[in-house]
Coordinates of C-alpha atoms and ligand atoms in Angstrom, one line a residue:
Chain A
M1 CA -17.8 -25.6 10.3
L2 CA -17.0 -22.7 13.0
K3 CA -16.7 -22.9 16.6
I4 CA -15.8 -19.9 19.1
N5 CA -15.4 -21.1 22.6
N6 CA -15.1 -18.3 25.3
L7 CA -13.0 -15.8 23.1
H8 CA -12.1 -13.2 25.1
V9 CA -11.3 -9.8 23.0
Y10 CA -9.5 -6.3 24.9
Y11 CA -8.7 -3.1 22.9
G12 CA -6.1 -1.5 25.4
G13 CA -8.3 -1.7 28.7
I14 CA -11.6 -1.8 27.0
H15 CA -12.9 -5.5 27.4
A16 CA -15.2 -5.7 24.4
L17 CA -16.1 -9.3 24.7
K18 CA -16.5 -11.2 27.4
G19 CA -15.9 -14.3 26.8
I20 CA -18.1 -15.7 23.7
S21 CA -19.1 -18.6 22.8
L22 CA -21.1 -19.5 19.4
E23 CA -21.7 -22.1 16.7
V24 CA -21.5 -21.9 12.7
P25 CA -22.7 -25.1 10.9
E26 CA -22.3 -25.2 7.3
N27 CA -25.0 -24.5 5.0
K28 CA -27.0 -22.2 7.5
I29 CA -27.0 -18.6 7.8
I30 CA -26.4 -17.4 11.4
T31 CA -26.8 -13.6 12.5
L32 CA -25.5 -12.0 15.8
I33 CA -27.6 -8.8 16.6
G34 CA -26.8 -6.6 18.5
A35 CA -26.8 -2.8 19.6
N36 CA -24.1 -0.3 18.8
G37 CA -20.7 -0.8 20.4
A38 CA -22.0 -4.7 21.6
G39 CA -18.8 -6.0 19.8
K40 CA -20.1 -7.5 16.7
S41 CA -17.4 -6.3 14.3
T42 CA -15.3 -7.4 16.6
T43 CA -15.8 -10.8 16.5
L44 CA -15.9 -11.3 12.9
R45 CA -12.3 -9.1 12.9
A46 CA -11.4 -11.5 15.6
I47 CA -12.1 -14.3 13.3
S48 CA -10.6 -12.4 10.7
R49 CA -7.7 -12.1 12.7
L50 CA -7.6 -8.1 11.9
V51 CA -7.9 -8.2 16.3
S52 CA -6.7 -11.0 18.5
A53 CA -7.9 -12.7 21.2
S54 CA -6.9 -13.1 24.4
E55 CA -9.0 -16.0 25.3
G56 CA -10.6 -18.7 23.5
E57 CA -10.4 -20.7 20.8
I58 CA -11.7 -20.1 16.9
I59 CA -11.6 -23.6 16.0
F60 CA -12.3 -24.0 11.6
N61 CA -13.1 -27.1 10.1
N62 CA -11.0 -28.8 13.3
E63 CA -8.2 -26.3 13.0
D64 CA -7.6 -23.9 15.6
I65 CA -7.3 -20.7 14.0
S66 CA -7.2 -18.2 16.5
K67 CA -3.3 -17.6 16.2
L68 CA -2.8 -17.5 11.6
K69 CA -2.4 -14.5 10.3
T70 CA -5.3 -12.7 7.8
T71 CA -4.1 -14.0 5.2
E72 CA -4.1 -17.1 6.6
V73 CA -7.5 -17.1 7.1
V74 CA -8.2 -16.4 4.2
K75 CA -6.8 -19.0 2.4
R76 CA -8.5 -21.7 4.6
G77 CA -11.7 -20.1 3.3
I78 CA -13.1 -17.9 5.5
T79 CA -13.5 -13.9 4.3
L80 CA -15.4 -10.6 6.1
V81 CA -17.1 -8.6 3.8
P82 CA -16.0 -5.8 6.0
E83 CA -18.3 -2.6 7.9
G84 CA -19.1 0.0 6.3
R85 CA -18.0 -1.8 2.4
R86 CA -14.4 -0.4 2.2
V87 CA -13.7 -0.7 -1.5
F88 CA -10.6 0.3 -2.8
P89 CA -11.5 3.9 -4.1
D90 CA -8.9 5.3 -6.5
L91 CA -9.3 0.9 -7.7
T92 CA -11.7 0.0 -10.8
V93 CA -15.2 -2.4 -10.5
L94 CA -12.8 -5.0 -12.0
E95 CA -9.7 -4.2 -10.1
N96 CA -11.6 -4.5 -7.0
L97 CA -13.1 -7.8 -8.5
K98 CA -9.4 -8.9 -9.2
L99 CA -8.3 -8.3 -5.4
G100 CA -11.0 -10.2 -4.2
A101 CA -9.4 -13.3 -5.7
Y102 CA -6.0 -12.2 -5.6
L103 CA -5.0 -16.0 -3.4
R104 CA -5.7 -17.4 -6.9
N105 CA -4.3 -18.5 -9.8
D106 CA -6.6 -20.1 -11.9
K107 CA -7.5 -17.6 -14.4
K108 CA -9.6 -19.0 -16.8
A109 CA -11.6 -19.8 -13.4
I110 CA -11.3 -16.4 -12.1
K111 CA -12.9 -14.8 -15.0
D112 CA -15.8 -17.5 -15.5
D113 CA -15.9 -15.9 -11.0
I114 CA -16.6 -12.4 -12.9
N115 CA -18.6 -13.4 -14.3
H116 CA -21.1 -15.3 -12.8
V117 CA -20.3 -11.9 -10.3
Y118 CA -22.0 -9.7 -12.9
E119 CA -25.0 -12.0 -13.3
F120 CA -25.8 -11.2 -9.1
F121 CA -24.8 -7.9 -9.7
P122 CA -25.8 -6.4 -13.8
R123 CA -24.8 -2.8 -12.1
L124 CA -21.5 -3.8 -11.4
K125 CA -20.6 -5.2 -15.1
E126 CA -21.9 -1.9 -16.8
R127 CA -19.3 0.1 -14.7
E128 CA -16.2 -2.2 -14.6
W129 CA -14.2 0.4 -15.5
Q130 CA -15.8 3.2 -13.0
L131 CA -13.3 3.8 -10.3
A132 CA -15.6 2.0 -7.1
G133 CA -15.5 5.2 -5.5
T134 CA -17.8 6.9 -7.8
L135 CA -20.6 4.3 -7.1
S136 CA -23.2 4.5 -4.4
G137 CA -23.4 3.2 -1.4
G138 CA -25.6 0.6 -3.1
E139 CA -23.5 -0.8 -5.8
Q140 CA -20.3 -0.2 -3.3
Q141 CA -21.8 -2.9 -0.5
M142 CA -22.7 -4.7 -4.0
L143 CA -19.3 -4.6 -4.9
A144 CA -17.9 -5.4 -1.4
I145 CA -20.4 -8.9 -1.5
G146 CA -19.1 -9.5 -5.2
R147 CA -15.3 -9.0 -4.3
A148 CA -15.5 -11.6 -1.1
L149 CA -17.1 -14.2 -3.1
M150 CA -14.1 -13.8 -5.5
S151 CA -12.7 -15.9 -2.8
K152 CA -14.2 -18.8 -3.1
P153 CA -15.0 -18.4 0.4
K154 CA -16.4 -21.5 2.5
L155 CA -17.8 -19.2 5.0
L156 CA -19.1 -15.8 4.1
M157 CA -18.6 -13.3 6.6
M158 CA -21.0 -10.3 6.6
D159 CA -20.9 -6.6 9.3
E160 CA -24.0 -4.2 8.5
P161 CA -24.2 -5.2 4.8
S162 CA -27.5 -2.7 4.9
L163 CA -25.9 0.1 6.6
G164 CA -26.9 3.5 5.4
L165 CA -28.4 2.2 2.8
A166 CA -31.7 3.6 1.0
P167 CA -34.8 0.9 2.5
L168 CA -35.7 0.0 -1.1
I169 CA -31.7 -1.0 -1.6
V170 CA -31.8 -3.0 2.3
Q171 CA -34.2 -5.6 0.7
D172 CA -32.0 -6.5 -3.0
V173 CA -29.2 -6.4 -0.4
F174 CA -31.4 -8.8 2.0
E175 CA -32.5 -10.7 -1.3
I176 CA -29.0 -11.2 -2.6
I177 CA -27.5 -12.8 0.7
K178 CA -31.2 -15.5 0.4
M179 CA -29.7 -16.0 -3.3
I180 CA -25.9 -16.6 -2.2
H181 CA -26.7 -18.5 0.4
Q182 CA -28.8 -21.0 -2.0
E183 CA -26.4 -21.6 -3.6
G184 CA -24.8 -23.0 -0.7
M185 CA -22.7 -20.4 0.9
T186 CA -22.3 -20.9 4.6
I187 CA -23.2 -17.0 6.2
L188 CA -22.0 -15.7 9.2
L189 CA -24.3 -11.6 9.7
I190 CA -24.1 -8.8 11.5
E191 CA -27.2 -6.7 11.4
Q192 CA -28.7 -3.9 13.3
N193 CA -31.5 -4.9 11.0
A194 CA -32.3 -7.4 13.5
M195 CA -36.1 -7.9 12.0
A196 CA -35.0 -8.9 7.9
A197 CA -31.6 -10.7 9.6
L198 CA -33.5 -13.1 11.8
K199 CA -35.7 -13.4 9.3
I200 CA -33.6 -14.7 6.9
A201 CA -31.3 -16.5 9.4
D202 CA -31.9 -20.5 10.8
Y203 CA -29.9 -19.1 14.2
G204 CA -28.9 -15.9 15.9
Y205 CA -27.5 -14.8 18.6
V206 CA -28.2 -11.5 20.8
L207 CA -24.5 -10.1 22.0
E208 CA -24.7 -7.3 25.1
T209 CA -21.8 -5.1 25.8
G210 CA -19.5 -8.0 24.7
T211 CA -21.6 -11.2 26.3
I212 CA -23.9 -12.8 24.6
T213 CA -27.6 -13.1 26.4
L214 CA -29.5 -14.8 24.0
E215 CA -30.1 -17.1 21.5
G216 CA -32.3 -19.2 19.3
T217 CA -33.3 -20.0 16.2
G218 CA -34.4 -17.1 13.8
Q219 CA -38.3 -17.3 15.0
E220 CA -38.0 -18.2 18.3
L221 CA -36.0 -14.9 18.8
L222 CA -38.3 -13.0 16.3
N223 CA -41.1 -14.3 18.6
N224 CA -38.8 -13.2 22.2
E225 CA -40.9 -10.9 24.1
Q226 CA -37.2 -9.6 25.1
V227 CA -36.2 -8.9 21.2
K228 CA -39.2 -7.2 20.2
K229 CA -38.7 -4.7 23.4
A230 CA -34.9 -4.8 23.0
Y231 CA -34.2 -4.3 18.8
L232 CA -37.8 -4.7 16.3
G233 CA -38.8 -1.7 18.1
E234 CA -41.9 -2.7 19.2
Chain B
M1 CA 24.2 33.5 -23.3
T2 CA 24.2 31.4 -26.5
L3 CA 21.3 29.7 -27.9
Q4 CA 24.2 26.5 -27.9
E5 CA 25.1 27.3 -23.9
F6 CA 21.3 27.4 -23.4
L7 CA 20.9 24.0 -25.3
Q8 CA 24.1 22.4 -22.9
N9 CA 22.6 23.5 -20.1
F10 CA 19.0 22.7 -20.6
A11 CA 20.4 18.9 -21.0
N12 CA 22.1 20.1 -18.5
G13 CA 19.3 20.5 -15.8
I14 CA 16.3 17.7 -17.7
S15 CA 19.9 14.4 -16.8
L16 CA 19.9 16.5 -13.3
G17 CA 15.9 16.1 -13.4
S18 CA 16.1 12.7 -14.2
L19 CA 18.1 12.2 -11.5
Y20 CA 15.8 13.6 -8.6
A21 CA 12.9 12.4 -10.2
L22 CA 14.8 8.7 -10.0
I23 CA 15.3 9.8 -6.6
A24 CA 11.8 11.9 -5.3
I25 CA 10.6 7.9 -6.4
G26 CA 10.7 6.3 -3.3
Y27 CA 10.0 9.3 -1.3
T28 CA 7.3 8.7 -2.4
M29 CA 6.1 5.2 -2.0
V30 CA 7.1 5.1 0.3
Y31 CA 5.1 8.2 2.6
G32 CA 1.7 6.3 0.0
I33 CA 2.2 3.1 2.2
L34 CA 3.8 3.8 5.3
R35 CA 2.5 7.7 5.5
L36 CA 6.4 8.2 6.5
I37 CA 9.3 10.4 5.2
N38 CA 12.4 8.0 4.7
F39 CA 15.4 10.2 5.8
A40 CA 16.8 6.7 5.1
H41 CA 16.2 6.7 1.7
G42 CA 19.1 9.2 0.1
E43 CA 21.6 7.0 1.5
M44 CA 20.5 4.6 -0.4
I45 CA 22.9 6.4 -3.3
M46 CA 25.6 6.5 -0.9
V47 CA 25.3 2.3 -0.1
A48 CA 25.0 1.7 -4.2
A49 CA 27.8 4.3 -4.9
Y50 CA 30.6 2.7 -2.5
I51 CA 29.1 -1.3 -3.7
A52 CA 30.3 -0.1 -7.2
F53 CA 33.4 1.7 -6.2
Y54 CA 34.3 -1.1 -4.4
T55 CA 33.2 -3.9 -6.7
V56 CA 35.5 -2.4 -9.2
F57 CA 38.2 -1.4 -7.0
I58 CA 39.4 -4.3 -5.4
F59 CA 37.6 -7.1 -7.7
S60 CA 38.0 -5.8 -10.8
M61 CA 34.4 -6.4 -11.9
P62 CA 33.3 -5.2 -15.3
W63 CA 31.3 -1.8 -14.5
Y64 CA 27.9 -3.5 -15.6
I65 CA 28.7 -6.5 -13.6
S66 CA 29.8 -4.1 -10.5
F67 CA 26.2 -1.8 -11.3
F68 CA 23.9 -4.3 -11.1
I69 CA 25.8 -5.9 -7.7
A70 CA 25.1 -2.5 -6.2
I71 CA 21.9 -1.9 -7.2
I72 CA 21.0 -5.9 -5.6
I73 CA 22.5 -5.0 -2.6
T74 CA 21.3 -2.1 -2.0
T75 CA 17.4 -2.8 -2.7
I76 CA 18.4 -5.7 0.0
V77 CA 19.5 -3.3 2.4
G78 CA 16.2 -0.8 2.1
I79 CA 14.2 -3.7 2.4
L80 CA 16.1 -4.4 6.2
V81 CA 16.1 -0.9 6.7
E82 CA 12.3 -1.1 7.3
R83 CA 12.4 -5.0 8.4
L84 CA 14.9 -4.5 11.4
A85 CA 14.2 -0.1 12.6
Y86 CA 10.3 0.6 11.1
K87 CA 8.4 -2.3 11.0
P88 CA 8.0 -2.9 15.0
L89 CA 7.4 0.2 14.8
R90 CA 4.5 0.2 13.1
S91 CA 2.1 0.4 15.6
S92 CA 3.6 3.5 17.4
P93 CA 2.9 7.1 16.6
R94 CA 4.2 8.2 13.7
V95 CA 7.2 10.7 15.1
T96 CA 8.5 7.5 16.0
I97 CA 9.4 5.5 12.9
L98 CA 10.1 9.6 11.6
I99 CA 13.0 9.7 14.4
S100 CA 13.7 6.3 13.4
A101 CA 14.5 6.9 9.9
I102 CA 16.4 9.9 11.0
G103 CA 18.7 7.8 13.5
V104 CA 19.3 4.9 10.2
S105 CA 20.5 7.8 7.7
F106 CA 23.1 8.8 10.5
F107 CA 23.9 5.5 11.6
L108 CA 24.6 4.2 7.4
Q109 CA 27.0 8.1 7.5
N110 CA 28.7 7.4 10.2
L111 CA 28.7 3.3 9.7
G112 CA 30.4 5.1 6.0
I113 CA 32.7 6.1 7.4
V114 CA 33.7 3.8 10.0
L115 CA 33.9 1.3 6.9
F116 CA 35.4 3.8 3.8
T117 CA 37.1 6.3 5.7
G118 CA 35.7 10.5 5.3
R119 CA 38.5 10.9 2.3
P120 CA 36.6 11.1 -0.9
K121 CA 37.0 8.3 -3.3
A122 CA 37.1 9.3 -7.3
F123 CA 34.0 7.2 -9.0
Q124 CA 35.5 5.7 -12.3
V125 CA 33.4 6.5 -14.9
P126 CA 32.9 3.5 -17.6
T127 CA 34.5 4.5 -21.0
L128 CA 30.6 4.2 -22.1
F129 CA 28.9 7.0 -20.7
S130 CA 31.8 9.8 -20.3
Q131 CA 32.4 9.7 -24.4
V132 CA 32.3 13.6 -25.9
Y133 CA 30.3 14.6 -28.4
T134 CA 30.2 17.7 -30.3
I135 CA 26.7 18.6 -31.5
K136 CA 26.8 22.0 -33.7
G137 CA 29.0 23.3 -31.0
V138 CA 27.5 22.1 -27.6
N139 CA 29.4 19.3 -25.9
I140 CA 27.6 17.0 -24.1
V141 CA 29.3 14.3 -22.7
S142 CA 27.3 10.1 -23.2
L143 CA 26.4 9.6 -19.9
T144 CA 23.4 13.1 -20.1
F145 CA 22.1 11.3 -22.4
F146 CA 22.3 7.7 -20.6
I147 CA 20.2 9.3 -17.7
P148 CA 16.9 10.4 -19.3
T149 CA 16.8 7.5 -20.8
I150 CA 17.7 5.2 -18.3
T151 CA 15.2 6.7 -16.2
V152 CA 12.6 7.3 -18.8
V153 CA 12.8 3.1 -19.6
L154 CA 12.6 2.6 -16.1
L155 CA 9.8 5.0 -15.4
I156 CA 7.6 3.6 -17.8
L157 CA 8.7 -0.2 -16.2
L158 CA 7.0 0.9 -13.0
V159 CA 4.3 2.7 -13.8
Y160 CA 3.4 -0.7 -16.2
V161 CA 4.1 -2.9 -12.9
I162 CA 2.1 0.0 -11.0
N163 CA -1.2 0.1 -13.4
N164 CA -1.1 -3.7 -14.8
T165 CA 0.2 -6.2 -12.1
K166 CA -1.2 -8.0 -10.0
I167 CA 1.1 -7.0 -7.4
G168 CA 0.9 -3.5 -8.3
M169 CA -2.3 -3.6 -7.5
A170 CA -2.0 -4.9 -4.1
M171 CA 0.5 -2.2 -3.6
R172 CA -2.4 0.6 -4.3
A173 CA -4.6 -1.9 -2.0
V174 CA -2.3 -1.4 1.2
A175 CA -1.4 2.2 0.1
K176 CA -5.0 3.1 0.9
D177 CA -6.6 0.7 3.5
Y178 CA -4.2 -2.7 5.1
D179 CA -7.2 -4.6 7.0
T180 CA -9.3 -4.4 4.1
S181 CA -5.7 -5.1 2.3
S182 CA -5.1 -8.0 4.2
L183 CA -8.8 -9.3 4.0
M184 CA -8.3 -9.9 0.5
G185 CA -4.9 -12.0 1.5
I186 CA -2.7 -9.7 0.2
D187 CA 0.5 -9.3 2.4
V188 CA 0.5 -6.3 3.8
N189 CA 4.5 -7.2 5.3
K190 CA 5.7 -8.3 1.9
I191 CA 4.1 -5.4 -0.2
I192 CA 5.8 -2.7 2.1
S193 CA 9.2 -4.9 1.8
V194 CA 8.3 -4.8 -2.1
T195 CA 8.3 -1.0 -2.3
F196 CA 11.4 -0.6 -0.7
G197 CA 13.0 -2.6 -2.5
I198 CA 11.4 -1.0 -5.8
G199 CA 12.4 2.4 -3.7
S200 CA 15.2 1.4 -3.2
A201 CA 16.6 0.3 -6.6
L202 CA 15.9 3.1 -8.4
A203 CA 17.6 5.4 -5.7
A204 CA 20.5 3.1 -6.7
I205 CA 20.3 3.1 -9.9
G206 CA 20.0 7.2 -9.4
G207 CA 23.2 6.8 -7.1
I208 CA 25.0 4.9 -9.2
M209 CA 24.3 7.7 -12.1
W210 CA 24.4 10.1 -9.5
S211 CA 28.4 9.3 -9.1
M212 CA 29.0 9.3 -12.5
K213 CA 28.0 12.7 -12.8
F214 CA 29.6 14.5 -9.9
P215 CA 32.0 11.3 -9.8
Q216 CA 33.9 12.3 -5.6
L217 CA 32.5 9.9 -3.2
T218 CA 31.8 10.6 0.1
P219 CA 29.6 8.6 3.5
T220 CA 27.1 11.4 3.3
M221 CA 27.8 11.9 -0.5
G222 CA 23.5 10.7 -0.5
L223 CA 22.5 13.8 2.1
M224 CA 21.9 16.7 -0.3
P225 CA 20.8 14.6 -2.7
G226 CA 18.3 13.1 -1.1
L227 CA 16.7 16.1 1.2
K228 CA 16.2 17.8 -2.6
C229 CA 15.0 14.7 -3.9
F230 CA 12.5 15.2 -1.0
I231 CA 11.4 18.4 -1.3
A232 CA 10.5 17.5 -5.1
A233 CA 8.8 14.5 -3.8
V234 CA 6.7 17.2 -2.3
L235 CA 6.8 19.6 -4.7
G236 CA 4.7 17.2 -7.3
G237 CA 2.6 15.9 -4.2
I238 CA 4.0 13.6 -1.6
G239 CA 2.0 10.2 -2.1
N240 CA 1.8 10.8 -5.9
I241 CA 4.2 9.1 -8.3
T242 CA 4.2 10.9 -10.8
G243 CA 4.3 13.9 -8.9
A244 CA 7.6 12.9 -7.8
V245 CA 9.0 13.0 -11.3
V246 CA 7.3 16.4 -12.6
G247 CA 9.0 17.2 -9.1
G248 CA 11.6 16.3 -10.2
F249 CA 11.8 17.7 -13.6
I250 CA 11.5 21.4 -12.0
L251 CA 13.8 21.3 -9.5
G252 CA 16.5 19.6 -12.1
L253 CA 15.9 22.2 -14.0
T254 CA 15.4 25.3 -13.0
E255 CA 18.6 24.8 -10.2
I256 CA 20.4 24.5 -13.5
L257 CA 19.3 27.5 -15.2
L258 CA 18.7 29.8 -12.3
V259 CA 22.8 29.7 -12.3
A260 CA 23.6 29.3 -15.9
F261 CA 21.2 32.8 -15.9
L262 CA 22.1 34.7 -12.8
P263 CA 25.5 33.0 -11.9
D264 CA 25.8 35.4 -9.3
L265 CA 24.2 33.4 -7.3
S266 CA 25.6 30.0 -7.9
G267 CA 26.6 29.8 -4.0
Y268 CA 23.3 29.6 -3.4
R269 CA 22.0 27.1 -5.5
D270 CA 21.8 24.6 -2.6
A271 CA 19.3 27.3 -0.7
F272 CA 17.4 27.2 -3.7
A273 CA 16.1 24.2 -3.2
F274 CA 15.2 24.5 0.6
I275 CA 13.3 28.0 -0.5
L276 CA 11.4 27.0 -2.9
L277 CA 10.2 24.2 -0.5
I278 CA 9.0 26.6 1.8
L279 CA 6.9 28.6 -1.1
I280 CA 5.4 25.1 -1.2
L281 CA 5.0 25.1 1.7
L282 CA 3.4 27.7 2.5
V283 CA 1.4 28.0 -1.2
K284 CA 0.1 24.9 -2.0
P285 CA 1.4 22.6 1.2
T286 CA 0.2 19.3 -1.2
G287 CA 1.9 19.5 -4.0
I288 CA 1.7 20.4 -7.1
L289 CA -0.1 16.8 -8.1
G290 CA -0.5 15.9 -4.6
E291 CA -4.5 15.7 -3.0
K292 CA -5.5 15.9 1.1
I293 CA -4.4 12.5 1.7
A294 CA -6.4 11.3 4.1
E295 CA -4.4 9.4 7.8
K296 CA -4.3 6.0 7.6
V297 CA -6.8 3.9 10.2
Ligands
ADP1 N1 -10.1 0.1 17.4 C1 -10.9 0.1 18.7 N2 -10.3 0.5 19.9 C2 -10.9 0.9 21.2 N3 -11.9 0.0 21.5 C3 -12.5 -0.2 20.1 C4 -12.4 -0.1 19.2 N4 -13.0 -0.4 17.7 C5 -14.1 -1.4 18.7 N5 -13.9 -0.6 19.8 C6 -14.4 -0.7 21.2 O1 -15.3 -2.1 21.4 C7 -16.6 -2.3 21.6 C8 -17.3 -3.4 20.6 O2 -17.3 -2.5 19.2 P1 -17.9 -3.2 18.2 O3 -17.0 -4.5 17.8 O4 -17.8 -2.0 17.1 O5 -19.3 -2.8 18.1 P2 -20.4 -3.2 16.7 O6 -19.8 -4.2 15.9 O7 -21.6 -4.0 17.8 O8 -20.9 -1.7 17.0 C9 -17.0 -0.5 21.3 O9 -17.1 -0.7 23.0 C10 -16.1 -0.5 21.1 O10 -16.2 1.1 21.6
MG2 MG1 -19.8 -2.6 14.0

């Protein structure tokens, strides 16, 4: 579904991605793990075209999307749940969800999908009219995920959805990712919480300072000595 | 001062305040979305006034068609200013765009001098707006009623658009966060253009009404009202639309009442607004309704 070939990204003089290649097949959960500053967010931001790649291809369903505008990438069906949730704090929960459906015009279906999001996250329904900025961190993450689902993506990318959340809530978040996946969603997940991510992932890549150093199925990586030492704290 | 005189001044203050409010909104909306003081905004008053003047003068159009054309063209000018002078600098330091805005302001004033000469032109006020009514001994020209009425209608419309429409929602989102807005599929450039368009249209309407209230056109006519409306926006809390309206009315009313109560000070009428600006910046830099606005990420 998504295939990245030899992707390079620079921030001024900083060479943040040094030619990475990876693949996200349909209906799979793929995870990208790595330490802080490895270039995980940059990878997702490059796919969403929030940053420009200086070299390389991003092929989505046989089309090179590496020169498109962000809006166009969203139209193609790729949605990013950004790092730090980035809900719109002074818009209501409902307005945040409606913004997720910005490119859609099917009023009736949007309404159904909002209700579907509320089934996933009943707390959001209770807080429908509340400003998003008043939600707790966990609730904001639910909202950020719900908002992304509202665009009806084919590929859902999530940048550290568990970051800064209490352990119990982290569990919830991973449960939700699994549920979304069971409904047929293809997911590209970035995590510092490597253990939890590899457990639910079909396939994973390890990113170190802009280079992919290891890859394998979730299970393989969980058993890999290097991964155990560096990312699983064993 | 008699009650009649007071009422007359009060009505005057309200109508001047309405004009300030209408024009101040453009400053505040642009600031909200770009964190830029658009110094060229005041020139929209001049652009609208001259177009309205010439469409009537040369083409003898009925006033309502001429006003309509003036509003449309001024809106386009406002959008073009952003596209040509600000957009290419969007990733530059904020002060660069600010300088560009000041440059556009000078450019438009001087273009006005080249095109229209510096000689003042007398604006023809349609009779609908220049009828004088005498109510209980108070003489009031119909324009004094029209200005606040039109302003209130436009404000209600604006608030409705911003709070209840998809494009309004997108405007609020873009004002907070470009990247996340674009991840929603919002075309950020389009929303910025819409914002400039709305601000310029309101300034055009304000500018036309200004020309009817002070019917003398010069290429630099936008400068002083522009500065005052900027002050009104800061007074109310820049970035906040309600604040711009509140600031506009406060400025308009105090200005008129100050001159009415203390006629000796009427020479300081314009200075008053600047003294007010300095006071706010000293006492409450965020303005009456403003909160601290975070730097844009
Ligand atoms: N906007 C930016 N400007 C300059 N350097 C950046 C920017 N964003 C990220 N970087 C740098 O790029 C590298 C990768 O960052 P990032 O993709 O955010 O890593 P991760 O998400 O894996 O923590 C880091 O060295 C970081 O300092
Ligand atoms: Mg990151």
